[in-house]
PDB file of C-alpha atoms and ligand atoms in Angstrom:
ATOM      1  CA  MET A   1     183.179 149.049  32.841  1.00 95.00           C
ATOM      2  CA  ALA A   2     180.295 146.803  34.286  1.00 98.00           C
ATOM      3  CA  THR A   3     177.132 147.824  36.424  1.00 98.00           C
ATOM      4  CA  TRP A   4     175.273 145.215  38.259  1.00 98.00           C
ATOM      5  CA  SER A   5     172.392 145.625  40.768  1.00 98.00           C
ATOM      6  CA  ALA A   6     170.972 143.368  43.466  1.00 98.00           C
ATOM      7  CA  PRO A   7     167.923 143.579  45.658  1.00 98.00           C
ATOM      8  CA  GLY A   8     167.177 143.761  49.099  1.00 98.00           C
ATOM      9  CA  LYS A   9     165.126 141.347  51.457  1.00 98.00           C
ATOM     10  CA  VAL A  10     162.280 141.169  53.878  1.00 98.00           C
ATOM     11  CA  PHE A  11     161.535 138.061  56.144  1.00 98.00           C
ATOM     12  CA  LEU A  12     157.928 137.186  55.627  1.00 98.00           C
ATOM     13  CA  PHE A  13     158.311 134.414  58.570  1.00 98.00           C
ATOM     14  CA  GLY A  14     160.673 132.858  60.712  1.00 98.00           C
ATOM     15  CA  GLU A  15     163.560 135.547  61.450  1.00 97.00           C
ATOM     16  CA  HIS A  16     165.693 134.337  64.637  1.00 97.00           C
ATOM     17  CA  ALA A  17     163.752 130.898  64.584  1.00 97.00           C
ATOM     18  CA  VAL A  18     166.081 130.072  61.478  1.00 96.00           C
ATOM     19  CA  VAL A  19     169.045 130.771  63.623  1.00 95.00           C
ATOM     20  CA  PHE A  20     168.150 127.249  65.202  1.00 96.00           C
ATOM     21  CA  GLY A  21     167.271 125.135  62.313  1.00 95.00           C
ATOM     22  CA  LYS A  22     163.561 126.267  61.957  1.00 97.00           C
ATOM     23  CA  PRO A  23     162.147 127.444  58.692  1.00 97.00           C
ATOM     24  CA  GLY A  24     161.823 130.673  57.309  1.00 97.00           C
ATOM     25  CA  ILE A  25     160.498 132.557  54.433  1.00 98.00           C
ATOM     26  CA  ALA A  26     162.299 135.324  52.857  1.00 98.00           C
ATOM     27  CA  MET A  27     161.388 137.804  49.830  1.00 98.00           C
ATOM     28  CA  ALA A  28     163.586 139.929  47.812  1.00 98.00           C
ATOM     29  CA  ILE A  29     161.961 143.328  47.366  1.00 98.00           C
ATOM     30  CA  LYS A  30     162.373 146.115  44.718  1.00 96.00           C
ATOM     31  CA  PRO A  31     164.872 148.686  46.160  1.00 96.00           C
ATOM     32  CA  ARG A  32     168.144 147.845  44.736  1.00 97.00           C
ATOM     33  CA  VAL A  33     171.723 148.759  45.235  1.00 98.00           C
ATOM     34  CA  PHE A  34     173.815 149.361  42.013  1.00 98.00           C
ATOM     35  CA  VAL A  35     177.611 148.922  41.862  1.00 97.00           C
ATOM     36  CA  THR A  36     179.672 150.030  38.752  1.00 96.00           C
ATOM     37  CA  VAL A  37     183.441 148.509  38.516  1.00 96.00           C
ATOM     38  CA  ARG A  38     186.043 149.540  36.335  1.00 95.00           C
ATOM     39  CA  LYS A  39     189.366 148.200  35.933  1.00 93.00           C
ATOM     40  CA  ALA A  40     191.972 150.415  37.219  1.00 88.00           C
ATOM     41  CA  ARG A  41     195.618 150.084  37.802  1.00 79.00           C
ATOM     42  CA  GLN A  42     195.533 151.841  40.975  1.00 76.00           C
ATOM     43  CA  ALA A  43     192.278 150.791  43.234  1.00 70.00           C
ATOM     44  CA  ASN A  44     190.152 153.641  44.476  1.00 70.00           C
ATOM     45  CA  VAL A  45     189.824 153.737  48.120  1.00 66.00           C
ATOM     46  CA  ALA A  46     187.129 151.200  48.904  1.00 67.00           C
ATOM     47  CA  LYS A  47     183.744 152.880  50.312  1.00 75.00           C
ATOM     48  CA  SER A  48     182.910 150.138  52.375  1.00 92.00           C
ATOM     49  CA  ALA A  49     184.497 147.239  54.488  1.00 95.00           C
ATOM     50  CA  TYR A  50     182.483 145.017  52.351  1.00 96.00           C
ATOM     51  CA  ILE A  51     183.640 146.010  48.947  1.00 96.00           C
ATOM     52  CA  GLU A  52     187.275 146.167  50.081  1.00 95.00           C
ATOM     53  CA  GLU A  53     186.768 142.503  51.123  1.00 96.00           C
ATOM     54  CA  CYS A  54     185.304 141.624  47.610  1.00 97.00           C
ATOM     55  CA  PHE A  55     188.475 143.013  45.842  1.00 95.00           C
ATOM     56  CA  ARG A  56     190.677 141.165  48.290  1.00 95.00           C
ATOM     57  CA  LEU A  57     188.685 137.691  47.829  1.00 97.00           C
ATOM     58  CA  THR A  58     189.066 137.823  44.030  1.00 97.00           C
ATOM     59  CA  GLY A  59     192.493 139.527  44.108  1.00 95.00           C
ATOM     60  CA  VAL A  60     191.642 142.273  41.287  1.00 95.00           C
ATOM     61  CA  LYS A  61     191.886 146.058  41.565  1.00 92.00           C
ATOM     62  CA  GLY A  62     189.241 148.291  40.417  1.00 94.00           C
ATOM     63  CA  SER A  63     187.211 151.547  40.807  1.00 93.00           C
ATOM     64  CA  VAL A  64     183.971 151.212  42.300  1.00 95.00           C
ATOM     65  CA  TYR A  65     180.751 153.529  42.493  1.00 94.00           C
ATOM     66  CA  VAL A  66     177.748 152.586  44.375  1.00 96.00           C
ATOM     67  CA  ARG A  67     174.146 153.957  44.064  1.00 96.00           C
ATOM     68  CA  SER A  68     171.769 152.667  46.748  1.00 96.00           C
ATOM     69  CA  GLN A  69     168.108 152.756  47.048  1.00 96.00           C
ATOM     70  CA  LEU A  70     168.340 150.759  50.331  1.00 95.00           C
ATOM     71  CA  PRO A  71     168.963 152.472  53.580  1.00 89.00           C
ATOM     72  CA  SER A  72     171.792 150.713  55.542  1.00 85.00           C
ATOM     73  CA  SER A  73     171.284 149.136  59.012  1.00 84.00           C
ATOM     74  CA  SER A  74     167.581 148.784  58.309  1.00 90.00           C
ATOM     75  CA  GLY A  75     167.109 145.218  58.294  1.00 91.00           C
ATOM     76  CA  LEU A  76     166.593 145.152  54.831  1.00 96.00           C
ATOM     77  CA  GLY A  77     169.677 143.417  53.677  1.00 95.00           C
ATOM     78  CA  SER A  78     171.538 146.536  51.948  1.00 95.00           C
ATOM     79  CA  SER A  79     175.089 144.917  52.968  1.00 95.00           C
ATOM     80  CA  ALA A  80     174.228 141.802  51.243  1.00 97.00           C
ATOM     81  CA  ALA A  81     173.082 143.531  48.314  1.00 98.00           C
ATOM     82  CA  VAL A  82     176.198 145.594  48.149  1.00 97.00           C
ATOM     83  CA  THR A  83     178.232 142.512  48.274  1.00 98.00           C
ATOM     84  CA  VAL A  84     176.582 140.565  45.775  1.00 98.00           C
ATOM     85  CA  ALA A  85     176.325 143.527  43.368  1.00 98.00           C
ATOM     86  CA  THR A  86     179.966 144.196  43.797  1.00 98.00           C
ATOM     87  CA  LEU A  87     180.967 140.557  43.341  1.00 98.00           C
ATOM     88  CA  SER A  88     178.670 140.230  40.261  1.00 98.00           C
ATOM     89  CA  ALA A  89     180.277 143.700  38.949  1.00 98.00           C
ATOM     90  CA  ILE A  90     183.822 142.179  39.649  1.00 98.00           C
ATOM     91  CA  ASN A  91     182.983 138.984  37.956  1.00 98.00           C
ATOM     92  CA  ASP A  92     181.563 140.645  34.922  1.00 98.00           C
ATOM     93  CA  GLU A  93     184.405 143.265  34.438  1.00 98.00           C
ATOM     94  CA  PHE A  94     187.374 140.670  34.964  1.00 97.00           C
ATOM     95  CA  ARG A  95     185.632 137.816  33.166  1.00 98.00           C
ATOM     96  CA  LEU A  96     185.988 135.566  36.382  1.00 98.00           C
ATOM     97  CA  SER A  97     183.150 133.076  35.352  1.00 97.00           C
ATOM     98  CA  TYR A  98     181.749 132.692  38.874  1.00 98.00           C
ATOM     99  CA  SER A  99     178.237 130.991  38.963  1.00 98.00           C
ATOM    100  CA  ARG A 100     175.406 132.884  40.756  1.00 97.00           C
ATOM    101  CA  GLU A 101     175.520 130.136  43.151  1.00 96.00           C
ATOM    102  CA  GLN A 102     179.209 130.863  43.876  1.00 98.00           C
ATOM    103  CA  ILE A 103     178.666 134.523  43.944  1.00 98.00           C
ATOM    104  CA  ALA A 104     176.198 133.756  46.682  1.00 97.00           C
ATOM    105  CA  LYS A 105     178.383 131.670  48.610  1.00 97.00           C
ATOM    106  CA  MET A 106     181.495 134.364  48.198  1.00 98.00           C
ATOM    107  CA  ALA A 107     179.159 137.146  49.474  1.00 98.00           C
ATOM    108  CA  HIS A 108     178.096 135.207  52.643  1.00 97.00           C
ATOM    109  CA  SER A 109     181.746 134.692  53.443  1.00 97.00           C
ATOM    110  CA  VAL A 110     182.471 138.425  52.879  1.00 98.00           C
ATOM    111  CA  GLU A 111     179.697 139.363  54.894  1.00 96.00           C
ATOM    112  CA  LYS A 112     181.097 136.912  57.700  1.00 96.00           C
ATOM    113  CA  LYS A 113     184.332 138.419  57.533  1.00 97.00           C
ATOM    114  CA  VAL A 114     183.331 141.944  57.821  1.00 96.00           C
ATOM    115  CA  GLN A 115     180.617 141.386  60.563  1.00 92.00           C
ATOM    116  CA  GLY A 116     181.890 138.292  62.255  1.00 90.00           C
ATOM    117  CA  ARG A 117     178.511 136.522  61.818  1.00 87.00           C
ATOM    118  CA  ALA A 118     176.122 136.662  58.720  1.00 90.00           C
ATOM    119  CA  SER A 119     172.957 135.590  57.475  1.00 88.00           C
ATOM    120  CA  ALA A 120     173.223 133.280  54.563  1.00 91.00           C
ATOM    121  CA  THR A 121     169.789 134.187  53.797  1.00 94.00           C
ATOM    122  CA  ASP A 122     170.483 137.769  52.772  1.00 95.00           C
ATOM    123  CA  THR A 123     173.201 136.912  50.345  1.00 97.00           C
ATOM    124  CA  TYR A 124     171.130 133.941  48.791  1.00 97.00           C
ATOM    125  CA  VAL A 125     167.962 136.074  48.554  1.00 98.00           C
ATOM    126  CA  SER A 126     169.702 139.017  47.093  1.00 98.00           C
ATOM    127  CA  SER A 127     171.607 136.723  44.715  1.00 98.00           C
ATOM    128  CA  PHE A 128     168.511 134.593  43.412  1.00 98.00           C
ATOM    129  CA  GLY A 129     165.507 137.017  44.132  1.00 98.00           C
ATOM    130  CA  GLY A 130     162.044 135.813  44.603  1.00 98.00           C
ATOM    131  CA  ILE A 131     160.458 133.941  47.733  1.00 98.00           C
ATOM    132  CA  VAL A 132     163.208 131.638  49.392  1.00 98.00           C
ATOM    133  CA  PHE A 133     162.208 129.007  51.806  1.00 97.00           C
ATOM    134  CA  ILE A 134     164.835 128.362  54.443  1.00 95.00           C
ATOM    135  CA  ALA A 135     165.338 125.134  56.330  1.00 92.00           C
ATOM    136  CA  GLY A 136     168.307 124.087  58.134  1.00 86.00           C
ATOM    137  CA  GLY A 137     171.243 124.825  55.817  1.00 81.00           C
ATOM    138  CA  ALA A 138     169.111 124.352  52.791  1.00 92.00           C
ATOM    139  CA  LYS A 139     167.615 127.164  50.870  1.00 94.00           C
ATOM    140  CA  ARG A 140     164.948 126.481  48.054  1.00 94.00           C
ATOM    141  CA  ARG A 141     162.888 129.345  45.869  1.00 95.00           C
ATOM    142  CA  LEU A 142     159.333 128.900  45.920  1.00 96.00           C
ATOM    143  CA  PRO A 143     156.888 130.059  43.065  1.00 94.00           C
ATOM    144  CA  PRO A 144     156.770 133.642  42.986  1.00 91.00           C
ATOM    145  CA  ALA A 145     153.369 135.267  44.282  1.00 95.00           C
ATOM    146  CA  ASP A 146     152.342 138.989  44.083  1.00 94.00           C
ATOM    147  CA  ILE A 147     152.859 139.942  47.501  1.00 95.00           C
ATOM    148  CA  GLN A 148     152.598 143.749  48.021  1.00 95.00           C
ATOM    149  CA  LEU A 149     154.059 145.251  51.129  1.00 98.00           C
ATOM    150  CA  ILE A 150     154.560 148.759  52.940  1.00 98.00           C
ATOM    151  CA  VAL A 151     158.008 148.627  54.748  1.00 98.00           C
ATOM    152  CA  GLY A 152     158.350 151.066  57.513  1.00 98.00           C
ATOM    153  CA  ASN A 153     161.947 152.013  58.519  1.00 97.00           C
ATOM    154  CA  THR A 154     162.533 153.198  62.210  1.00 97.00           C
ATOM    155  CA  MET A 155     165.789 154.425  61.238  1.00 96.00           C
ATOM    156  CA  ILE A 156     167.019 153.048  64.474  1.00 96.00           C
ATOM    157  CA  SER A 157     170.071 151.121  63.506  1.00 91.00           C
ATOM    158  CA  HIS A 158     170.320 147.604  65.283  1.00 89.00           C
ATOM    159  CA  ASN A 159     173.025 145.268  65.937  1.00 90.00           C
ATOM    160  CA  THR A 160     172.000 141.835  64.343  1.00 92.00           C
ATOM    161  CA  GLY A 161     174.630 139.594  66.222  1.00 91.00           C
ATOM    162  CA  LYS A 162     173.559 140.992  69.536  1.00 94.00           C
ATOM    163  CA  LEU A 163     170.037 140.390  69.046  1.00 96.00           C
ATOM    164  CA  VAL A 164     170.773 136.778  67.874  1.00 96.00           C
ATOM    165  CA  ALA A 165     173.066 136.277  71.026  1.00 96.00           C
ATOM    166  CA  HIS A 166     170.177 137.643  73.078  1.00 98.00           C
ATOM    167  CA  VAL A 167     167.879 135.061  71.595  1.00 98.00           C
ATOM    168  CA  ALA A 168     170.209 132.322  72.062  1.00 98.00           C
ATOM    169  CA  LYS A 169     170.795 133.108  75.744  1.00 98.00           C
ATOM    170  CA  MET A 170     167.051 133.182  76.251  1.00 98.00           C
ATOM    171  CA  LYS A 171     166.712 129.536  74.926  1.00 98.00           C
ATOM    172  CA  GLU A 172     169.815 128.512  76.916  1.00 98.00           C
ATOM    173  CA  SER A 173     168.218 130.071  80.086  1.00 98.00           C
ATOM    174  CA  TYR A 174     164.466 128.991  79.612  1.00 98.00           C
ATOM    175  CA  PRO A 175     164.515 126.261  77.163  1.00 98.00           C
ATOM    176  CA  GLU A 176     160.981 124.993  78.388  1.00 98.00           C
ATOM    177  CA  ILE A 177     159.450 128.326  77.274  1.00 98.00           C
ATOM    178  CA  VAL A 178     161.627 129.468  74.135  1.00 98.00           C
ATOM    179  CA  GLU A 179     161.668 125.900  72.485  1.00 98.00           C
ATOM    180  CA  PRO A 180     157.751 126.113  72.316  1.00 98.00           C
ATOM    181  CA  ILE A 181     158.166 129.490  71.107  1.00 98.00           C
ATOM    182  CA  LEU A 182     160.352 128.734  68.250  1.00 98.00           C
ATOM    183  CA  ASN A 183     158.086 125.680  67.314  1.00 98.00           C
ATOM    184  CA  ALA A 184     155.253 128.023  67.074  1.00 98.00           C
ATOM    185  CA  ILE A 185     157.188 130.203  64.871  1.00 98.00           C
ATOM    186  CA  GLU A 186     157.700 127.192  62.793  1.00 98.00           C
ATOM    187  CA  GLY A 187     153.999 126.604  62.700  1.00 98.00           C
ATOM    188  CA  VAL A 188     153.369 129.888  61.490  1.00 98.00           C
ATOM    189  CA  ALA A 189     155.754 129.627  58.689  1.00 98.00           C
ATOM    190  CA  MET A 190     154.742 126.402  57.559  1.00 97.00           C
ATOM    191  CA  LYS A 191     151.283 127.823  57.412  1.00 98.00           C
ATOM    192  CA  GLY A 192     152.444 130.932  55.698  1.00 97.00           C
ATOM    193  CA  ILE A 193     153.740 129.100  52.559  1.00 96.00           C
ATOM    194  CA  HIS A 194     150.320 128.375  51.505  1.00 96.00           C
ATOM    195  CA  LYS A 195     148.930 131.785  52.008  1.00 97.00           C
ATOM    196  CA  PHE A 196     150.850 134.167  49.581  1.00 97.00           C
ATOM    197  CA  GLN A 197     147.565 134.678  47.378  1.00 95.00           C
ATOM    198  CA  ALA A 198     145.551 135.230  50.584  1.00 97.00           C
ATOM    199  CA  PRO A 199     146.619 138.621  52.162  1.00 96.00           C
ATOM    200  CA  LYS A 200     143.999 138.588  55.190  1.00 97.00           C
ATOM    201  CA  GLU A 201     145.155 135.011  56.347  1.00 98.00           C
ATOM    202  CA  LEU A 202     148.801 136.239  55.557  1.00 98.00           C
ATOM    203  CA  GLY A 203     148.552 139.267  57.721  1.00 98.00           C
ATOM    204  CA  MET A 204     146.871 137.263  60.308  1.00 98.00           C
ATOM    205  CA  LEU A 205     149.742 134.726  60.533  1.00 98.00           C
ATOM    206  CA  MET A 206     152.332 137.915  60.638  1.00 98.00           C
ATOM    207  CA  ASP A 207     150.330 139.136  63.432  1.00 98.00           C
ATOM    208  CA  ILE A 208     150.874 135.870  65.468  1.00 98.00           C
ATOM    209  CA  ASN A 209     154.788 135.914  64.268  1.00 98.00           C
ATOM    210  CA  GLN A 210     155.180 139.302  65.703  1.00 98.00           C
ATOM    211  CA  SER A 211     153.757 138.307  69.089  1.00 98.00           C
ATOM    212  CA  LEU A 212     155.926 135.239  69.099  1.00 98.00           C
ATOM    213  CA  LEU A 213     159.248 137.765  68.096  1.00 98.00           C
ATOM    214  CA  ASP A 214     157.938 140.215  70.976  1.00 98.00           C
ATOM    215  CA  ALA A 215     157.968 137.299  73.347  1.00 98.00           C
ATOM    216  CA  LEU A 216     161.646 136.643  72.226  1.00 98.00           C
ATOM    217  CA  GLY A 217     162.400 140.233  73.395  1.00 98.00           C
ATOM    218  CA  VAL A 218     163.682 141.502  70.065  1.00 98.00           C
ATOM    219  CA  GLY A 219     161.193 144.139  69.618  1.00 97.00           C
ATOM    220  CA  HIS A 220     161.593 147.934  70.274  1.00 97.00           C
ATOM    221  CA  PRO A 221     158.695 150.656  71.383  1.00 98.00           C
ATOM    222  CA  GLN A 222     159.133 152.260  68.003  1.00 98.00           C
ATOM    223  CA  LEU A 223     158.647 149.225  66.218  1.00 98.00           C
ATOM    224  CA  SER A 224     155.651 148.284  68.053  1.00 98.00           C
ATOM    225  CA  ARG A 225     154.080 151.951  67.686  1.00 98.00           C
ATOM    226  CA  MET A 226     154.640 151.671  63.762  1.00 98.00           C
ATOM    227  CA  ILE A 227     153.169 148.025  64.021  1.00 98.00           C
ATOM    228  CA  LEU A 228     149.943 149.080  65.839  1.00 98.00           C
ATOM    229  CA  ALA A 229     149.468 152.187  63.967  1.00 98.00           C
ATOM    230  CA  ALA A 230     149.615 150.205  60.619  1.00 98.00           C
ATOM    231  CA  ARG A 231     146.913 147.542  61.997  1.00 98.00           C
ATOM    232  CA  ASP A 232     144.753 150.155  63.288  1.00 98.00           C
ATOM    233  CA  ALA A 233     145.039 152.056  60.025  1.00 98.00           C
ATOM    234  CA  GLY A 234     143.442 148.933  58.203  1.00 97.00           C
ATOM    235  CA  ALA A 235     146.628 146.783  57.382  1.00 98.00           C
ATOM    236  CA  TYR A 236     145.808 142.799  57.322  1.00 98.00           C
ATOM    237  CA  GLY A 237     148.883 142.290  59.471  1.00 98.00           C
ATOM    238  CA  ALA A 238     152.236 143.612  60.303  1.00 98.00           C
ATOM    239  CA  LYS A 239     155.557 142.445  61.689  1.00 98.00           C
ATOM    240  CA  ILE A 240     159.114 143.080  62.593  1.00 98.00           C
ATOM    241  CA  THR A 241     161.326 142.253  59.357  1.00 98.00           C
ATOM    242  CA  GLY A 242     164.896 140.684  60.015  1.00 96.00           C
ATOM    243  CA  ALA A 243     166.600 141.141  63.695  1.00 95.00           C
ATOM    244  CA  GLY A 244     164.580 143.594  65.224  1.00 96.00           C
ATOM    245  CA  GLY A 245     165.562 145.862  68.229  1.00 96.00           C
ATOM    246  CA  GLY A 246     165.139 148.756  65.485  1.00 96.00           C
ATOM    247  CA  GLY A 247     165.295 148.264  61.859  1.00 96.00           C
ATOM    248  CA  SER A 248     162.382 147.701  60.090  1.00 98.00           C
ATOM    249  CA  MET A 249     158.820 146.502  59.880  1.00 98.00           C
ATOM    250  CA  ILE A 250     156.606 145.292  57.245  1.00 98.00           C
ATOM    251  CA  ALA A 251     152.718 145.512  56.552  1.00 98.00           C
ATOM    252  CA  VAL A 252     150.485 143.454  54.179  1.00 98.00           C
ATOM    253  CA  TYR A 253     147.689 145.757  53.157  1.00 96.00           C
ATOM    254  CA  ASN A 254     144.251 145.933  51.604  1.00 91.00           C
ATOM    255  CA  LYS A 255     144.591 148.499  48.567  1.00 92.00           C
ATOM    256  CA  ARG A 256     141.857 150.610  49.717  1.00 94.00           C
ATOM    257  CA  HIS A 257     143.904 151.544  52.837  1.00 95.00           C
ATOM    258  CA  LYS A 258     147.077 151.683  51.450  1.00 97.00           C
ATOM    259  CA  ASN A 259     147.460 155.600  52.050  1.00 97.00           C
ATOM    260  CA  LYS A 260     146.128 155.363  55.358  1.00 98.00           C
ATOM    261  CA  VAL A 261     148.654 152.557  56.480  1.00 98.00           C
ATOM    262  CA  VAL A 262     151.418 154.728  54.954  1.00 98.00           C
ATOM    263  CA  LYS A 263     150.340 157.959  56.950  1.00 98.00           C
ATOM    264  CA  ALA A 264     149.977 155.982  60.279  1.00 98.00           C
ATOM    265  CA  ILE A 265     153.550 154.563  60.018  1.00 98.00           C
ATOM    266  CA  GLU A 266     155.007 157.901  58.986  1.00 98.00           C
ATOM    267  CA  SER A 267     152.875 159.677  61.613  1.00 98.00           C
ATOM    268  CA  CYS A 268     154.985 157.390  64.193  1.00 97.00           C
ATOM    269  CA  GLY A 269     158.260 158.612  62.659  1.00 97.00           C
ATOM    270  CA  GLY A 270     158.900 155.893  60.293  1.00 98.00           C
ATOM    271  CA  LYS A 271     160.159 155.969  57.013  1.00 97.00           C
ATOM    272  CA  THR A 272     158.082 154.122  54.464  1.00 97.00           C
ATOM    273  CA  VAL A 273     158.712 152.358  51.024  1.00 96.00           C
ATOM    274  CA  ILE A 274     155.559 150.642  49.345  1.00 97.00           C
ATOM    275  CA  THR A 275     157.206 147.706  47.345  1.00 97.00           C
ATOM    276  CA  SER A 276     156.403 143.996  46.037  1.00 96.00           C
ATOM    277  CA  ILE A 277     158.437 141.042  45.361  1.00 97.00           C
ATOM    278  CA  ASP A 278     161.552 141.236  43.010  1.00 97.00           C
ATOM    279  CA  SER A 279     161.725 138.012  41.343  1.00 96.00           C
ATOM    280  CA  GLU A 280     164.942 138.551  39.550  1.00 96.00           C
ATOM    281  CA  GLY A 281     167.638 138.551  41.876  1.00 98.00           C
ATOM    282  CA  VAL A 282     171.112 140.012  40.849  1.00 98.00           C
ATOM    283  CA  ARG A 283     171.070 141.453  37.261  1.00 98.00           C
ATOM    284  CA  LYS A 284     173.414 143.444  35.040  1.00 98.00           C
ATOM    285  CA  GLU A 285     172.324 146.946  34.111  1.00 98.00           C
ATOM    286  CA  LYS A 286     173.047 148.910  30.907  1.00 88.00           C
ATOM    287  CA  GLU A 287     175.983 150.990  30.983  1.00 73.00           C
TER     288      GLU A 287
HETATM  289  C1  MEV B 301     168.549 138.844  60.248  1.00 55.14           C
HETATM  290  O1  MEV B 301     167.865 139.574  59.081  1.00 55.14           O
HETATM  291  C2  MEV B 301     167.560 137.646  60.422  1.00 55.14           C
HETATM  292  C3  MEV B 301     167.929 136.777  61.526  1.00 55.14           C
HETATM  293  O2  MEV B 301     167.402 135.450  61.608  1.00 55.14           O
HETATM  294  C4  MEV B 301     169.481 136.214  61.657  1.00 55.14           C
HETATM  295  C5  MEV B 301     169.734 135.209  60.587  1.00 55.14           C
HETATM  296  O3  MEV B 301     169.121 134.567  59.987  1.00 55.14           O
HETATM  297  O4  MEV B 301     171.030 134.867  60.447  1.00 55.14           O
HETATM  298  C6  MEV B 301     167.433 137.290  62.818  1.00 55.14           C
END
């Protein structure tokens, strides 16, 4: 029997722009998915298409038990975390000797198979943890920083593929408008790299990034309500994280205002999690 866990993720800057080769910054967060795999002659019915595909890809049979601290369809990378943890638990239980790098790549291919398209960022961040700089196809871990966030989940599920397609269509129809917006998001991400220790400025840059995401049409009235309420309650800044159109928002806060910001988001109907960086990535748990 092997139990492994993998963290969720947020985008600090650059979601959507990364799809067009612009830089982005993502960070692993504390809530995790725990997966236990045990060798079995007869495979149990898999609980999800992701898990089923992990077993198909590795060609082994086993039973699976999943415990998740990450809500699904929330834009926090729960499917990537399930996939990374399942592949790692299979890898351990069946002594397959895949490296972490290989697990991240396999997890991306599992997500692509199940969803049609998938973000390579989610599976990479869940595998390696920390803060990850994405530029083109390349990903690089940045030195960890003590970034504290409040995550607000709208509990409105969204379709990442449709939102990505919407931005691509906008870019095709109005390149002279959308390209400068993507360039501005790039500018924000590049400045953001130097502001991890400066929450006020980090928040201000998140606010700019949020306006640019709204301009791309990936907002949602519920996300806007929660973002404005968080800022009004004293957050340094707040933005969508991930694809938008529902899903989750994040807020950077001053410790003095933490409870006020949480209450403000919840009074708009959001579900909150107070969290911070997870610098470990996928890890083996005690049995
Ligand atoms: C989704 O979490 C982030 C997007 O940028 C899509 C992607 O990076 O593949 C919207």
